[in-house]
CSV table of C-alpha atoms and ligand atoms in Angstrom, one decimal:
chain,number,residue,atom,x,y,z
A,35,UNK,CA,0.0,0.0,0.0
A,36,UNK,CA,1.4,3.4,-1.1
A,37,UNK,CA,-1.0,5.5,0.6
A,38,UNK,CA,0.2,6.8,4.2
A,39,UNK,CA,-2.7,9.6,4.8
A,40,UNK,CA,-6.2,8.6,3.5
A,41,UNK,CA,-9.5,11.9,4.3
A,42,UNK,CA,-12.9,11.7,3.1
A,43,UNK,CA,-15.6,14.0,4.1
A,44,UNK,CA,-13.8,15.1,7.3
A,45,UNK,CA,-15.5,17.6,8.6
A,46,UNK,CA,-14.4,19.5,12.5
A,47,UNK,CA,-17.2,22.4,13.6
A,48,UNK,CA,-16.6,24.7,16.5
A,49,UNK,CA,-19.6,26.1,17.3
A,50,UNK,CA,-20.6,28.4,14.4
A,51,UNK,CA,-16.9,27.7,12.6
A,52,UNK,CA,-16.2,24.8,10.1
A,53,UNK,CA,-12.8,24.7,10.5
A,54,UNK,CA,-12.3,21.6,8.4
A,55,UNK,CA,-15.2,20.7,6.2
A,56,UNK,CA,-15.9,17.6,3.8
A,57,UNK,CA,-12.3,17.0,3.1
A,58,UNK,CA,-10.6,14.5,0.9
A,59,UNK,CA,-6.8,13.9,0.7
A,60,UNK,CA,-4.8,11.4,-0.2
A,61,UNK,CA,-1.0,11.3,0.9
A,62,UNK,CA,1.6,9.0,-1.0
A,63,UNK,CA,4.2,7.2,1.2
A,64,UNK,CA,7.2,8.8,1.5
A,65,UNK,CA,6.8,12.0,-0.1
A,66,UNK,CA,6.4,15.5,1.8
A,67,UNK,CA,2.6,17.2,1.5
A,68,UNK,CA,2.4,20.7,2.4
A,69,UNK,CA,-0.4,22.3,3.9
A,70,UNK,CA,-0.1,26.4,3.3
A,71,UNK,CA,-3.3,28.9,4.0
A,72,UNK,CA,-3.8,32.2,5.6
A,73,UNK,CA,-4.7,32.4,9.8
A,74,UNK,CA,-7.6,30.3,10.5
A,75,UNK,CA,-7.7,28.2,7.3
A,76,UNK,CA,-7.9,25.0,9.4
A,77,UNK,CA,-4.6,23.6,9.3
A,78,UNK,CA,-4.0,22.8,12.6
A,79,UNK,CA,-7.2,21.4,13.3
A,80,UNK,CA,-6.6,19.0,10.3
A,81,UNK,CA,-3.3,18.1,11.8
A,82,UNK,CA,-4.7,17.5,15.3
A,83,UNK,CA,-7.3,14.8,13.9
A,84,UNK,CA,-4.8,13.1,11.5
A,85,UNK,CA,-2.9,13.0,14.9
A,86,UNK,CA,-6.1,10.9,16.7
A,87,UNK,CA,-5.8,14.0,19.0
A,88,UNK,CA,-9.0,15.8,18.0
A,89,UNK,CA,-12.4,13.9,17.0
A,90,UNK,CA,-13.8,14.8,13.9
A,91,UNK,CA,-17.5,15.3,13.7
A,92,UNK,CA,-17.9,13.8,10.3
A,93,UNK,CA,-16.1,11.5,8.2
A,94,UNK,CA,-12.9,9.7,8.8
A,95,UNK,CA,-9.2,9.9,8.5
A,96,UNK,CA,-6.4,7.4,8.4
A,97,UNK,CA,-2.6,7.2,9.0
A,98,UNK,CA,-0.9,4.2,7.7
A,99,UNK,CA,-4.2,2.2,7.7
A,100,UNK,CA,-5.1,2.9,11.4
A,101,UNK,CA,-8.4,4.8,11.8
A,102,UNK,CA,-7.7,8.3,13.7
A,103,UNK,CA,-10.4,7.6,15.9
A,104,UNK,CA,-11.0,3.6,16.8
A,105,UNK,CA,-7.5,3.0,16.3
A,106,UNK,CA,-5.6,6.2,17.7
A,107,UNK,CA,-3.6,4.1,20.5
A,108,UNK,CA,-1.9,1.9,18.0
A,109,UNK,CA,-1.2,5.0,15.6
A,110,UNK,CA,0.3,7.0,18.2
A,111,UNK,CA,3.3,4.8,17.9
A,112,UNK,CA,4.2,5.9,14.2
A,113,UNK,CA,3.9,9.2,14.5
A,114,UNK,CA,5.5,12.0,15.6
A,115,UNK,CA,4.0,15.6,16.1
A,116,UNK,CA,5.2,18.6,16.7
A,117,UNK,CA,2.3,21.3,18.0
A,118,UNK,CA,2.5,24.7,16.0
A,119,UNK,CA,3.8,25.7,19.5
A,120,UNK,CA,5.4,22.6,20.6
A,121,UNK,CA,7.4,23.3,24.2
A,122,UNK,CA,10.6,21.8,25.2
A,123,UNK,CA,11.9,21.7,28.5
A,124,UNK,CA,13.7,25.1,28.9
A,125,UNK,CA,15.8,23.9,32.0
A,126,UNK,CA,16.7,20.7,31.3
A,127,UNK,CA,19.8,20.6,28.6
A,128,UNK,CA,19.5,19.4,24.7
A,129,UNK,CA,20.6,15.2,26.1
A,130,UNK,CA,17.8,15.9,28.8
A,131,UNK,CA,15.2,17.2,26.6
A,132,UNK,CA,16.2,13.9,24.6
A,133,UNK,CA,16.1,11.2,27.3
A,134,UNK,CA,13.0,12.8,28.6
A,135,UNK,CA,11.2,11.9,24.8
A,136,UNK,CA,12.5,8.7,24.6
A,137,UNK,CA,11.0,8.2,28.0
A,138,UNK,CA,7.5,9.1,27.0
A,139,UNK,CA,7.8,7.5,24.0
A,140,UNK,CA,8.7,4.7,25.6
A,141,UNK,CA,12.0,4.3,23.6
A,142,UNK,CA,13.7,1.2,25.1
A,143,UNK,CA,16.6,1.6,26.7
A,144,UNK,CA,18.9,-0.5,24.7
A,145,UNK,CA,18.6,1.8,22.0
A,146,UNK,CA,18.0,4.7,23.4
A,147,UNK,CA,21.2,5.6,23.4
A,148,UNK,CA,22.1,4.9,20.0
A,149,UNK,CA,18.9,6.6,18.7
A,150,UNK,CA,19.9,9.7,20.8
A,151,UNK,CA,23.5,9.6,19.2
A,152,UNK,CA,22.2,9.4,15.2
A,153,UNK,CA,19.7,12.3,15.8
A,154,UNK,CA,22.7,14.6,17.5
A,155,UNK,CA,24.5,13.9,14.6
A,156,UNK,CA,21.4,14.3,12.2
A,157,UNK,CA,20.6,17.7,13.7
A,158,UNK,CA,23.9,19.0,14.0
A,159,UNK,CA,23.1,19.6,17.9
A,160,UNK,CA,25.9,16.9,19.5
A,161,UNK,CA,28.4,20.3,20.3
A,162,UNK,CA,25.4,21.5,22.1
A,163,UNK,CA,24.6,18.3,24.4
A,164,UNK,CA,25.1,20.3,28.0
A,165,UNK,CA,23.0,23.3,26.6
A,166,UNK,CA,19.8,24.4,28.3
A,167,UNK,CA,17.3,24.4,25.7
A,168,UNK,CA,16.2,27.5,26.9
A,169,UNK,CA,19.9,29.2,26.0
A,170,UNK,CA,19.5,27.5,22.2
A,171,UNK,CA,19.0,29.7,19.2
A,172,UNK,CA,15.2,29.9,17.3
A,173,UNK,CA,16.6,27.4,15.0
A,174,UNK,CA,18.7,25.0,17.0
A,175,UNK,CA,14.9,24.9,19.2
A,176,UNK,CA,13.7,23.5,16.4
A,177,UNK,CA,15.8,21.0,15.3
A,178,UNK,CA,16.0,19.3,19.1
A,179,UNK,CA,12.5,20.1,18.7
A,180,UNK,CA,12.3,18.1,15.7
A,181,UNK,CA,14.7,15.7,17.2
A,182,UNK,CA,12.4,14.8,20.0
A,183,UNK,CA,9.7,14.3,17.8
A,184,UNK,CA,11.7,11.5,16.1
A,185,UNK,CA,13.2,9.4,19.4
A,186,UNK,CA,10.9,6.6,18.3
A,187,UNK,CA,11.4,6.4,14.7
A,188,UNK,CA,8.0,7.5,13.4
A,189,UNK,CA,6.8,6.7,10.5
A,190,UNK,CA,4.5,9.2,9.2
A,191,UNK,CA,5.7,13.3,10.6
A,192,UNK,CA,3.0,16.0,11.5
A,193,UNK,CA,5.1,19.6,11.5
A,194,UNK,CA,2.8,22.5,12.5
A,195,UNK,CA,4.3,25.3,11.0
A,196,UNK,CA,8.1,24.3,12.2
A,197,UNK,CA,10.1,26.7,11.5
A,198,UNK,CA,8.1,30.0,11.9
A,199,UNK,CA,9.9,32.9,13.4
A,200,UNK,CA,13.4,30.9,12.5
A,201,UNK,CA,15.8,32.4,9.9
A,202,UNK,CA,16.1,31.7,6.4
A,203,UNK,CA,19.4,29.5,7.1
A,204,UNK,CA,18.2,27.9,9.7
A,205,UNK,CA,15.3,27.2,7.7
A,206,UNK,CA,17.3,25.5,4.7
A,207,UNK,CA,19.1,23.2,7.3
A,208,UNK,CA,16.0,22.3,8.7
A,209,UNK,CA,15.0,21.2,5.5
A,210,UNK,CA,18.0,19.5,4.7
A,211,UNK,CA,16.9,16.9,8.0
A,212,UNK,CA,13.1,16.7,6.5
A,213,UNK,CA,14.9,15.3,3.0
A,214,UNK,CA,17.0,13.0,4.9
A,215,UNK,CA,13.8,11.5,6.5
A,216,UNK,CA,12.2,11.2,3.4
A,217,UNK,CA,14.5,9.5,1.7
A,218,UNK,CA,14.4,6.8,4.7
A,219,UNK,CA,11.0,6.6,3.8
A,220,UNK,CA,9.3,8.6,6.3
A,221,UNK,CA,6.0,10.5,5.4
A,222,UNK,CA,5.9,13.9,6.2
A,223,UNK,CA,2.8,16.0,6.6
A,224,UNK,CA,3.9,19.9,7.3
A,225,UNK,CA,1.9,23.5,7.6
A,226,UNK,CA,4.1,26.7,6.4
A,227,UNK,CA,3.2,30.1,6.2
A,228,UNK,CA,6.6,30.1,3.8
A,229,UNK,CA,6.5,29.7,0.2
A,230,UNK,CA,10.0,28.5,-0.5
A,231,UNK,CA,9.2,25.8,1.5
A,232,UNK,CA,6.0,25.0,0.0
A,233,UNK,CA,7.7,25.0,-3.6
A,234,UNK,CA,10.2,22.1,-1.9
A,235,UNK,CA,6.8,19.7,-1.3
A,236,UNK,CA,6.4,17.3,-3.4
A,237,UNK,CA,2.4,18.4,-3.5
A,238,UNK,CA,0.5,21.2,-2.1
A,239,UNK,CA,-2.7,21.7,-0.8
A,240,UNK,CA,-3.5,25.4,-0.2
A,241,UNK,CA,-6.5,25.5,2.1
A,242,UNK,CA,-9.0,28.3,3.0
A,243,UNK,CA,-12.0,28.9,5.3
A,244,UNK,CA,-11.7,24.6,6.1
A,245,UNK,CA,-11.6,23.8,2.2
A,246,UNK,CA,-9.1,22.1,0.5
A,247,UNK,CA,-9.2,25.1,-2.5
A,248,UNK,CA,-6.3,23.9,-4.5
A,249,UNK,CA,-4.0,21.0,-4.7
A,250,UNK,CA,-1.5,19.7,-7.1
A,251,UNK,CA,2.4,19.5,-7.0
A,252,UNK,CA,3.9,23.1,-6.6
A,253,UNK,CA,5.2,23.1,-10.3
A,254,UNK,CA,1.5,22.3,-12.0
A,255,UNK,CA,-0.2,25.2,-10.2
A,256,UNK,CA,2.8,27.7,-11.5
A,257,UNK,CA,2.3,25.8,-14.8
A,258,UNK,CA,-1.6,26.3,-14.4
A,259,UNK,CA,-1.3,30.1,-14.0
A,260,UNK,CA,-3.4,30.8,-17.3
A,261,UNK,CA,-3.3,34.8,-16.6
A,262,UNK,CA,-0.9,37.6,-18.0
A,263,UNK,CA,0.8,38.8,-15.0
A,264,UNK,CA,2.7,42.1,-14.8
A,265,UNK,CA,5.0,43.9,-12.1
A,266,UNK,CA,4.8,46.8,-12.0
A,267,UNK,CA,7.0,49.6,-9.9
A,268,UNK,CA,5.1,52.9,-9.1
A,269,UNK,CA,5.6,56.0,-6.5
A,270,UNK,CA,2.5,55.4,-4.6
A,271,UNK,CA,2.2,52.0,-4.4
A,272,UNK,CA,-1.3,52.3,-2.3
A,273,UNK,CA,-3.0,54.5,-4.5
A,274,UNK,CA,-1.8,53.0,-7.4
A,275,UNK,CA,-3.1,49.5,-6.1
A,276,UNK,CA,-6.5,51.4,-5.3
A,277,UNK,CA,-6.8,53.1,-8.8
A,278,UNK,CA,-5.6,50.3,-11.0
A,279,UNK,CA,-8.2,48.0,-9.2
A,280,UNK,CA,-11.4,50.1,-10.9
A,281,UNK,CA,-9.6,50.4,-14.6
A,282,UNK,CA,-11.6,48.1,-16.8
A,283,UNK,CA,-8.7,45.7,-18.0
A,284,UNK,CA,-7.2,44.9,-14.6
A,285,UNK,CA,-8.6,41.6,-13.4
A,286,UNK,CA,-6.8,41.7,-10.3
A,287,UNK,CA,-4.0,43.6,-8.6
A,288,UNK,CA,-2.4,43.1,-5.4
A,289,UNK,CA,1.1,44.3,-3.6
A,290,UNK,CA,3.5,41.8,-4.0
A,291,UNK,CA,7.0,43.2,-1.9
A,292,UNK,CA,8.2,46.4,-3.6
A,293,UNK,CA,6.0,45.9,-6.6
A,294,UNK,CA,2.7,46.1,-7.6
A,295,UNK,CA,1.4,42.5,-9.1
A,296,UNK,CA,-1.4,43.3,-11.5
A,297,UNK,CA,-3.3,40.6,-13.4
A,298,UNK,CA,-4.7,41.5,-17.1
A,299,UNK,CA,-6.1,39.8,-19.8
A,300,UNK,CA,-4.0,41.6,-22.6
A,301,UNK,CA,-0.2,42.6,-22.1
A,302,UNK,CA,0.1,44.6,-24.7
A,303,UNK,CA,-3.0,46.5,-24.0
A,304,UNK,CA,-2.2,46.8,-20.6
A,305,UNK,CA,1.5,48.5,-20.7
A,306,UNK,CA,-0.1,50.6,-23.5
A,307,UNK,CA,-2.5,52.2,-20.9
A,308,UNK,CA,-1.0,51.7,-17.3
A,309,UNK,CA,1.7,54.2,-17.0
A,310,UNK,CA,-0.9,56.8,-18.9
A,311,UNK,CA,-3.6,56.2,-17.2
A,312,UNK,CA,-1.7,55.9,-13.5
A,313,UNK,CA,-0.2,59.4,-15.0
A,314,UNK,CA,-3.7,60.7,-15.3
A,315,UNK,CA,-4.0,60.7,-11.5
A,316,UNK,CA,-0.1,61.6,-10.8
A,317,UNK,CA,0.9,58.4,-9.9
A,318,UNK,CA,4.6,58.0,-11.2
A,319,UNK,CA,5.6,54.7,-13.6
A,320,UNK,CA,9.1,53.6,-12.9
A,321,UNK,CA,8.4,50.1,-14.7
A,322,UNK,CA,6.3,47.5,-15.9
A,323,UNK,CA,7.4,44.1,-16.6
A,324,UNK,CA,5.7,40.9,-18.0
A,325,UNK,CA,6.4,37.8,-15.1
A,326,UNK,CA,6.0,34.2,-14.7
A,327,UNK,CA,3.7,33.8,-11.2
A,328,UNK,CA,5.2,32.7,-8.0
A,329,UNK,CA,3.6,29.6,-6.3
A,330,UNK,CA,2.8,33.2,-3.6
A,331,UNK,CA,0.7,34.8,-6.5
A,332,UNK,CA,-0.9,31.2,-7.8
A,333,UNK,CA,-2.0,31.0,-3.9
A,334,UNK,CA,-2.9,35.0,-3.4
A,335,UNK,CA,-4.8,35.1,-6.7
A,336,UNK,CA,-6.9,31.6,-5.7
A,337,UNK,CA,-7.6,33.4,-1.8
A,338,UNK,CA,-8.8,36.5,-3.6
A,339,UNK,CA,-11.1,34.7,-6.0
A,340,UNK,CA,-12.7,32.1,-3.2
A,341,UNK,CA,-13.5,35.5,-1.4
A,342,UNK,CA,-14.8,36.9,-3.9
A,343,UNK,CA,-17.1,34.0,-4.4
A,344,UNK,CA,-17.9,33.7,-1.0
A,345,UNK,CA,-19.0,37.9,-0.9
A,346,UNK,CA,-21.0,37.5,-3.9
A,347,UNK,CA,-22.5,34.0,-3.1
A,348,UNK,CA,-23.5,36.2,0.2
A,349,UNK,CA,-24.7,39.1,-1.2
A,350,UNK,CA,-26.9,36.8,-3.4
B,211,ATP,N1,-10.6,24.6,20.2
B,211,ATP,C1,-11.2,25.5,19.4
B,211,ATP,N2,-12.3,26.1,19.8
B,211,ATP,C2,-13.0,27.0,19.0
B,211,ATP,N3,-12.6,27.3,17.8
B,211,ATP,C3,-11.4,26.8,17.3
B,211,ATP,C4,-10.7,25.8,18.1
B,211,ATP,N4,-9.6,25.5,17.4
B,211,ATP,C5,-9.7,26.1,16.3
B,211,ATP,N5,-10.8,26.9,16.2
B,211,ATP,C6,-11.2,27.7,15.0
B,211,ATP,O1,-11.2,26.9,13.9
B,211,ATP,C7,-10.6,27.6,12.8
B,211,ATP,C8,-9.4,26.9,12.2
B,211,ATP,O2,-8.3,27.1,13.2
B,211,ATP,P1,-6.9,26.4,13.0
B,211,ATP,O3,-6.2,26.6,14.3
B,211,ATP,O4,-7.1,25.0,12.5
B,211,ATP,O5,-6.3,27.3,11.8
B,211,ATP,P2,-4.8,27.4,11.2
B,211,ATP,O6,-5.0,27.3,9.8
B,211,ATP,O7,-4.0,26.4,11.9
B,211,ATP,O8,-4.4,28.9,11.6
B,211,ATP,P3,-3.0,29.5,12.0
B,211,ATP,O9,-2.3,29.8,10.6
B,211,ATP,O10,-3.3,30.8,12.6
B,211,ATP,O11,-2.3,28.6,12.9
B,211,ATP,C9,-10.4,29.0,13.3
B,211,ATP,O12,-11.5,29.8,13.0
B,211,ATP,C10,-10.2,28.9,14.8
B,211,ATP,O13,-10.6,30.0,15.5
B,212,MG,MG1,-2.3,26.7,13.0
């Protein structure tokens, strides 16, 4: 069986909220699925019932074969999950942090200390042994948190958001770790608010008010970007973004950095009429550039349009 993560219909309400609502997903063994969406989305919940930590209200989820709900004793022993704000143990040092884990997880003690040795050396942490965790750097937290996450050799990974706050190197070397555990074979199932890292999955979902709104493998929804996109650089960015969003051939336009990110159906018409019509109200054109879409403005662009929907489905 290659299928590690099997959803259908899952559905988790909160009261008035559907933070997860009807979804299906299927996850291949051994490859890395990303989870990306704005604050809210549902992505945590999502993790928490794959985890057999939260019941769902409707429909059913499973890891590895085992049911998240009549089955979540046995599937706690394949997987490892590190909470969105997963705590370590600020005074007890990086081995102690360790030895604690493998305690809970009930590592046994013959190779406990073997398995604590390959992750120090996987992690890059074994200079760092007699540190408190609390004197660690943002990304060394992660990696022993990560490391504790892994004492018992999990098979299938839940990361909520792992490196948030941590630095763009650190970032890359956690990474480095999450391809070494794939390539062992391990499943890994992560939530990122960062795009570089969503481009390194090997598929995507991007989810939004508890749907599943798009998924495919990073590449195909760049590929799928039918639109003409343009960048363009202005003098006031605000009221340019304001003005060019009422001009008849703008389909969309959104800041994007520096530069404004407007969507059109006609290039040529476009640059013809931006910088005269921005000059028309004052606004300044310094340049405007044809691009290829980020995975950022495939996933911006689908938000915007789901709202969209969703206003004028209400205002029906
Ligand atoms: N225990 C709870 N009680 C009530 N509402 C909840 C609970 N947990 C989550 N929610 C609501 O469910 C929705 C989804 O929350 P969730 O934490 O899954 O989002 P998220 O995508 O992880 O967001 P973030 O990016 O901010 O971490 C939100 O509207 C949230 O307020
Ligand atoms: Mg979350």
């Amino acid at each position: 069986m290659d299928e590690a993560i099997r959803t259908s219909m899952l559905t988790k309400r909160f009261g008035d909220i559907t933070a997860v609502n009807g979804m299906d997903l299927s996850v291949k063994k051994g490859t890395i699925f990303g989870l990306v969406g704005p604050d809210g989305a549902g992505k945590t919940t999502t993790i928490r019932i794959l985890c057999g930590i939260l019941l769902p209200d409707e429909g059913e989820a499973f890891v590895g074969g085992y049911n998240t709900v009549a089955q979540a004793e046995q599937l706690k022993e394949y997987i490892g999950y590190m909470p969105q704000r997963f705590s370590l143990y600020g005074d007890l040092t990086v081995m102690e942090n360790l030895e604690f884990y493998a305690e809970i997880y009930q590592v046994p003690r013959r190779v406990r200390r073997e398995r604590i040795k390959e992750l120090l050396a996987f992690s890059d942490l074994a200079a760092h042994v007699g540190k408190l965790a609390d004197q660690l750097s943002g990304g060394m937290k992660q990696k022993l948190a990560l490391s504790c996450n892994l004492i018992h050799t999990p098979e299938y990974l839940f990361l909520d958001e792992p490196t948030t706050g941590v630095d763009p190197v650190a970032r890359r070397e956690f990474w480095k770790i999450l391809f070494g555990l794939k390539n062992q074979g391990t499943t890994i199932f992560v939530s990122t608010p960062y795009m570089d890292e969503a481009e390194r999955c090997d598929e995507v979902g991007l989810m939004y008010n508890g749907d599943i709104i798009r998924l495919d493998k990073p590449e195909n929804m760049i590929k799928g970007f039918e639109r003409e996109l343009l960048s363009v650089s202005v003098d006031n960015i605000f009221k340019a973004r304001d003005y060019a969003g009422e001009l008849p051939y703008v389909e969309d336009v959104y800041i994007y950095g520096e530069e404004l990110h407007i969507i059109v159906s006609d290039f040529n018409y476009a640059r013809d009429r931006l910088a005269l019509d921005f000059g028309d109200k004052n606004i300044k054109t310094f340049d405007i550039k044809k691009i290829s879409p980020s995975l950022e403005d495939v996933f911006i662009t689908s938000v915007r349009e789901m709202k969209k929907d969703m206003e004028v489905r209400r205002g029906a």
